[in-house]
PDB file of C-alpha atoms in Angstrom:
ATOM      1  CA  MET I   1      -9.134-131.339 -41.574  1.00  0.00           C
ATOM      2  CA  PHE I   2     -12.807-131.309 -41.618  1.00  0.00           C
ATOM      3  CA  LYS I   3     -12.858-134.699 -39.735  1.00  0.00           C
ATOM      4  CA  LYS I   4     -10.529-133.472 -37.103  1.00  0.00           C
ATOM      5  CA  ILE I   5     -12.815-130.442 -36.554  1.00  0.00           C
ATOM      6  CA  LEU I   6     -15.843-132.688 -36.468  1.00  0.00           C
ATOM      7  CA  PHE I   7     -13.939-134.795 -34.078  1.00  0.00           C
ATOM      8  CA  LEU I   8     -13.117-131.932 -31.754  1.00  0.00           C
ATOM      9  CA  ILE I   9     -16.609-130.724 -31.695  1.00  0.00           C
ATOM     10  CA  LEU I  10     -18.080-134.075 -30.773  1.00  0.00           C
ATOM     11  CA  VAL I  11     -15.548-134.549 -28.055  1.00  0.00           C
ATOM     12  CA  SER I  12     -16.429-131.192 -26.575  1.00  0.00           C
ATOM     13  CA  ILE I  13     -20.177-131.982 -26.452  1.00  0.00           C
ATOM     14  CA  LEU I  14     -19.419-135.293 -24.861  1.00  0.00           C
ATOM     15  CA  VAL I  15     -17.128-133.726 -22.090  1.00  0.00           C
ATOM     16  CA  SER I  16     -19.679-130.851 -21.481  1.00  0.00           C
ATOM     17  CA  CYS I  17     -22.541-133.347 -21.037  1.00  0.00           C
ATOM     18  CA  ASN I  18     -20.622-135.536 -18.611  1.00  0.00           C
ATOM     19  CA  PHE I  19     -19.318-132.801 -16.504  1.00  0.00           C
ATOM     20  CA  GLU I  20     -22.497-130.815 -16.275  1.00  0.00           C
ATOM     21  CA  LYS I  21     -23.214-129.729 -12.778  1.00  0.00           C
ATOM     22  CA  PRO I  22     -26.638-127.940 -12.562  1.00  0.00           C
ATOM     23  CA  THR I  23     -27.561-126.062  -9.628  1.00  0.00           C
ATOM     24  CA  GLU I  24     -31.307-126.201 -10.116  1.00  0.00           C
ATOM     25  CA  PHE I  25     -33.685-128.890 -11.076  1.00  0.00           C
ATOM     26  CA  SER I  26     -35.395-128.741 -14.369  1.00  0.00           C
ATOM     27  CA  GLU I  27     -39.113-127.991 -14.449  1.00  0.00           C
ATOM     28  CA  GLU I  28     -39.874-131.365 -16.037  1.00  0.00           C
ATOM     29  CA  ALA I  29     -37.918-133.108 -13.151  1.00  0.00           C
ATOM     30  CA  LEU I  30     -39.707-130.903 -10.633  1.00  0.00           C
ATOM     31  CA  ASN I  31     -43.022-132.123 -11.953  1.00  0.00           C
ATOM     32  CA  GLU I  32     -42.062-135.776 -11.921  1.00  0.00           C
ATOM     33  CA  LYS I  33     -44.860-137.778  -9.976  1.00  0.00           C
ATOM     34  CA  VAL I  34     -43.516-139.615  -6.908  1.00  0.00           C
ATOM     35  CA  TYR I  35     -45.195-142.002  -4.455  1.00  0.00           C
ATOM     36  CA  ASN I  36     -44.722-142.315  -0.704  1.00  0.00           C
ATOM     37  CA  LEU I  37     -44.952-145.399   1.340  1.00  0.00           C
ATOM     38  CA  ASN I  38     -48.626-144.813   1.780  1.00  0.00           C
ATOM     39  CA  ASP I  39     -49.108-144.798  -2.154  1.00  0.00           C
ATOM     40  CA  GLU I  40     -49.929-141.019  -2.010  1.00  0.00           C
ATOM     41  CA  VAL I  41     -48.877-138.904  -5.052  1.00  0.00           C
ATOM     42  CA  ALA I  42     -46.896-135.743  -4.919  1.00  0.00           C
ATOM     43  CA  THR I  43     -44.558-134.096  -7.309  1.00  0.00           C
ATOM     44  CA  PHE I  44     -40.856-133.918  -6.707  1.00  0.00           C
ATOM     45  CA  GLN I  45     -41.232-130.129  -6.378  1.00  0.00           C
ATOM     46  CA  GLU I  46     -43.680-130.699  -3.381  1.00  0.00           C
ATOM     47  CA  VAL I  47     -41.261-133.052  -1.880  1.00  0.00           C
ATOM     48  CA  ILE I  48     -38.543-130.649  -2.021  1.00  0.00           C
ATOM     49  CA  ASN I  49     -40.636-127.718  -0.973  1.00  0.00           C
ATOM     50  CA  GLN I  50     -41.617-129.593   2.214  1.00  0.00           C
ATOM     51  CA  HIS I  51     -37.839-129.190   3.465  1.00  0.00           C
ATOM     52  CA  LYS I  52     -37.085-125.523   2.534  1.00  0.00           C
ATOM     53  CA  GLY I  53     -34.456-124.122   4.748  1.00  0.00           C
ATOM     54  CA  LYS I  54     -32.782-127.686   5.260  1.00  0.00           C
ATOM     55  CA  ASN I  55     -30.060-129.349   3.421  1.00  0.00           C
ATOM     56  CA  ILE I  56     -31.219-132.490   1.693  1.00  0.00           C
ATOM     57  CA  LEU I  57     -29.159-135.696   0.795  1.00  0.00           C
ATOM     58  CA  ILE I  58     -31.049-137.497  -1.892  1.00  0.00           C
ATOM     59  CA  ASP I  59     -30.115-141.163  -2.235  1.00  0.00           C
ATOM     60  CA  VAL I  60     -31.460-142.722  -5.645  1.00  0.00           C
ATOM     61  CA  TRP I  61     -31.349-146.427  -4.807  1.00  0.00           C
ATOM     62  CA  ALA I  62     -33.344-149.777  -5.429  1.00  0.00           C
ATOM     63  CA  SER I  63     -33.970-152.736  -3.398  1.00  0.00           C
ATOM     64  CA  TRP I  64     -32.186-154.926  -6.054  1.00  0.00           C
ATOM     65  CA  CYS I  65     -29.112-152.794  -6.288  1.00  0.00           C
ATOM     66  CA  ARG I  66     -26.006-154.590  -4.243  1.00  0.00           C
ATOM     67  CA  ASP I  67     -23.976-151.395  -4.385  1.00  0.00           C
ATOM     68  CA  CYS I  68     -26.901-149.241  -2.933  1.00  0.00           C
ATOM     69  CA  ILE I  69     -27.280-151.873  -0.166  1.00  0.00           C
ATOM     70  CA  LYS I  70     -23.526-151.903   0.553  1.00  0.00           C
ATOM     71  CA  GLY I  71     -23.523-148.201   0.880  1.00  0.00           C
ATOM     72  CA  MET I  72     -26.428-147.984   3.600  1.00  0.00           C
ATOM     73  CA  PRO I  73     -24.004-148.357   6.597  1.00  0.00           C
ATOM     74  CA  LYS I  74     -22.013-145.270   5.288  1.00  0.00           C
ATOM     75  CA  VAL I  75     -25.405-143.417   4.966  1.00  0.00           C
ATOM     76  CA  LYS I  76     -26.377-144.271   8.487  1.00  0.00           C
ATOM     77  CA  GLU I  77     -23.092-142.918   9.569  1.00  0.00           C
ATOM     78  CA  LEU I  78     -24.008-139.645   7.701  1.00  0.00           C
ATOM     79  CA  GLN I  79     -27.228-139.533   9.372  1.00  0.00           C
ATOM     80  CA  ALA I  80     -25.473-139.758  12.853  1.00  0.00           C
ATOM     81  CA  LYS I  81     -23.018-137.133  11.906  1.00  0.00           C
ATOM     82  CA  PHE I  82     -25.503-134.820  10.288  1.00  0.00           C
ATOM     83  CA  PRO I  83     -28.997-135.367  11.984  1.00  0.00           C
ATOM     84  CA  GLU I  84     -30.287-131.992  10.910  1.00  0.00           C
ATOM     85  CA  VAL I  85     -30.127-133.033   7.223  1.00  0.00           C
ATOM     86  CA  VAL I  86     -33.224-134.411   5.530  1.00  0.00           C
ATOM     87  CA  TYR I  87     -32.545-137.936   3.954  1.00  0.00           C
ATOM     88  CA  LEU I  88     -34.523-138.299   1.048  1.00  0.00           C
ATOM     89  CA  PHE I  89     -34.569-141.917  -0.409  1.00  0.00           C
ATOM     90  CA  LEU I  90     -35.755-142.028  -4.115  1.00  0.00           C
ATOM     91  CA  SER I  91     -36.190-145.669  -5.212  1.00  0.00           C
ATOM     92  CA  VAL I  92     -36.160-146.659  -8.864  1.00  0.00           C
ATOM     93  CA  ASP I  93     -37.855-150.202  -8.024  1.00  0.00           C
ATOM     94  CA  GLU I  94     -40.492-150.621 -10.679  1.00  0.00           C
ATOM     95  CA  LYS I  95     -42.522-153.019  -8.210  1.00  0.00           C
ATOM     96  CA  LYS I  96     -43.601-151.067  -5.152  1.00  0.00           C
ATOM     97  CA  GLY I  97     -43.933-154.340  -3.095  1.00  0.00           C
ATOM     98  CA  SER I  98     -40.079-154.889  -3.566  1.00  0.00           C
ATOM     99  CA  TRP I  99     -39.512-151.250  -2.700  1.00  0.00           C
ATOM    100  CA  LYS I 100     -41.429-151.261   0.552  1.00  0.00           C
ATOM    101  CA  ARG I 101     -40.128-154.639   1.724  1.00  0.00           C
ATOM    102  CA  GLY I 102     -36.528-153.254   0.868  1.00  0.00           C
ATOM    103  CA  VAL I 103     -37.078-150.366   3.180  1.00  0.00           C
ATOM    104  CA  LYS I 104     -38.001-152.585   5.929  1.00  0.00           C
ATOM    105  CA  ARG I 105     -35.474-155.144   5.313  1.00  0.00           C
ATOM    106  CA  TYR I 106     -32.522-152.679   5.219  1.00  0.00           C
ATOM    107  CA  ASN I 107     -33.997-150.585   7.803  1.00  0.00           C
ATOM    108  CA  VAL I 108     -33.703-147.389   5.795  1.00  0.00           C
ATOM    109  CA  ILE I 109     -34.606-144.410   7.834  1.00  0.00           C
ATOM    110  CA  GLY I 110     -35.661-141.211   6.213  1.00  0.00           C
ATOM    111  CA  GLU I 111     -38.223-139.817   3.703  1.00  0.00           C
ATOM    112  CA  HIS I 112     -39.254-142.465   1.204  1.00  0.00           C
ATOM    113  CA  TYR I 113     -40.545-141.981  -2.404  1.00  0.00           C
ATOM    114  CA  ASN I 114     -40.649-144.285  -5.408  1.00  0.00           C
ATOM    115  CA  LEU I 115     -40.111-143.428  -9.061  1.00  0.00           C
ATOM    116  CA  PRO I 116     -42.276-146.197 -10.542  1.00  0.00           C
ATOM    117  CA  LYS I 117     -40.935-145.866 -14.031  1.00  0.00           C
ATOM    118  CA  GLY I 118     -37.620-147.162 -12.882  1.00  0.00           C
ATOM    119  CA  MET I 119     -34.110-145.916 -13.779  1.00  0.00           C
ATOM    120  CA  LYS I 120     -34.382-145.660 -17.408  1.00  0.00           C
ATOM    121  CA  THR I 121     -37.505-143.581 -17.978  1.00  0.00           C
ATOM    122  CA  GLY I 122     -38.853-140.494 -16.558  1.00  0.00           C
ATOM    123  CA  ASP I 123     -37.957-136.691 -16.234  1.00  0.00           C
ATOM    124  CA  LEU I 124     -36.074-136.877 -13.046  1.00  0.00           C
ATOM    125  CA  VAL I 125     -33.904-139.659 -13.879  1.00  0.00           C
ATOM    126  CA  GLY I 126     -33.422-138.177 -17.254  1.00  0.00           C
ATOM    127  CA  PHE I 127     -32.314-134.906 -15.404  1.00  0.00           C
ATOM    128  CA  LEU I 128     -29.989-136.731 -13.481  1.00  0.00           C
ATOM    129  CA  ASN I 129     -28.637-138.664 -16.259  1.00  0.00           C
ATOM    130  CA  LEU I 130     -29.004-141.715 -14.211  1.00  0.00           C
ATOM    131  CA  ASN I 131     -26.706-144.408 -15.461  1.00  0.00           C
ATOM    132  CA  TRP I 132     -25.536-146.001 -12.201  1.00  0.00           C
ATOM    133  CA  ILE I 133     -26.933-146.319  -8.668  1.00  0.00           C
ATOM    134  CA  PRO I 134     -26.663-145.472  -5.905  1.00  0.00           C
ATOM    135  CA  ARG I 135     -26.451-141.809  -6.741  1.00  0.00           C
ATOM    136  CA  TYR I 136     -26.166-139.143  -4.193  1.00  0.00           C
ATOM    137  CA  VAL I 137     -27.382-135.546  -4.673  1.00  0.00           C
ATOM    138  CA  VAL I 138     -27.193-132.613  -2.019  1.00  0.00           C
ATOM    139  CA  VAL I 139     -29.658-129.906  -2.010  1.00  0.00           C
ATOM    140  CA  ASN I 140     -28.935-126.915   0.142  1.00  0.00           C
ATOM    141  CA  GLU I 141     -31.009-124.965   2.416  1.00  0.00           C
ATOM    142  CA  ASN I 142     -31.847-122.516  -0.488  1.00  0.00           C
ATOM    143  CA  GLY I 143     -33.108-125.294  -2.613  1.00  0.00           C
ATOM    144  CA  LYS I 144     -29.965-125.294  -4.924  1.00  0.00           C
ATOM    145  CA  ILE I 145     -28.175-128.443  -6.016  1.00  0.00           C
ATOM    146  CA  SER I 146     -24.810-128.225  -4.209  1.00  0.00           C
ATOM    147  CA  LEU I 147     -23.539-131.696  -5.241  1.00  0.00           C
ATOM    148  CA  PHE I 148     -24.957-133.014  -8.471  1.00  0.00           C
ATOM    149  CA  LYS I 149     -23.237-136.506  -8.481  1.00  0.00           C
ATOM    150  CA  ALA I 150     -21.707-138.899  -6.112  1.00  0.00           C
ATOM    151  CA  THR I 151     -21.921-142.647  -6.735  1.00  0.00           C
ATOM    152  CA  GLU I 152     -20.524-143.711  -3.191  1.00  0.00           C
ATOM    153  CA  ALA I 153     -21.831-142.664   0.294  1.00  0.00           C
ATOM    154  CA  SER I 154     -18.200-142.477   1.435  1.00  0.00           C
ATOM    155  CA  ASP I 155     -17.395-139.644  -1.148  1.00  0.00           C
ATOM    156  CA  ASN I 156     -15.656-136.656   0.762  1.00  0.00           C
ATOM    157  CA  ALA I 157     -17.711-134.392  -1.518  1.00  0.00           C
ATOM    158  CA  ILE I 158     -20.888-135.362   0.352  1.00  0.00           C
ATOM    159  CA  ILE I 159     -19.487-134.290   3.525  1.00  0.00           C
ATOM    160  CA  GLU I 160     -18.173-131.106   2.189  1.00  0.00           C
ATOM    161  CA  ALA I 161     -21.640-130.256   0.579  1.00  0.00           C
ATOM    162  CA  LEU I 162     -23.527-131.057   3.897  1.00  0.00           C
ATOM    163  CA  ARG I 163     -21.067-128.901   5.977  1.00  0.00           C
ATOM    164  CA  ASN I 164     -21.627-125.766   3.660  1.00  0.00           C
TER     165      ASN I 164
END
């Protein structure tokens, strides 16, 4: 009996963690340092604050990620369909040179920042529970997370979140 109860508790904890859909970034995530293409440092909060009043599509990607590159044409379609949206690309490339070359090579248009600790370390990737890229997050014009997790740019949930 004790084992069954323990099992149920563990399952409920795992399920609640996997389906968590926060509507706000944690303070630690907002304080994460990011770097733009000019190597200027900002906090993630400062980047988000630059776009108050607008919807933001965050695309967490890397230049070495095959699925990320494969999804770029769909992101370009979203950009054409929703030109008023801010497209914020967060690279988890650990080598800034690779990231910058990837932006140029794949003609990635939007706001660009790098998380130099990669996809395994850091408060922002920890908050996102980043275990796969690409990862898409939509932040609404009020600064709230309206879509916490999509892993394909063709996900209809992205379009719904951008419309609302």
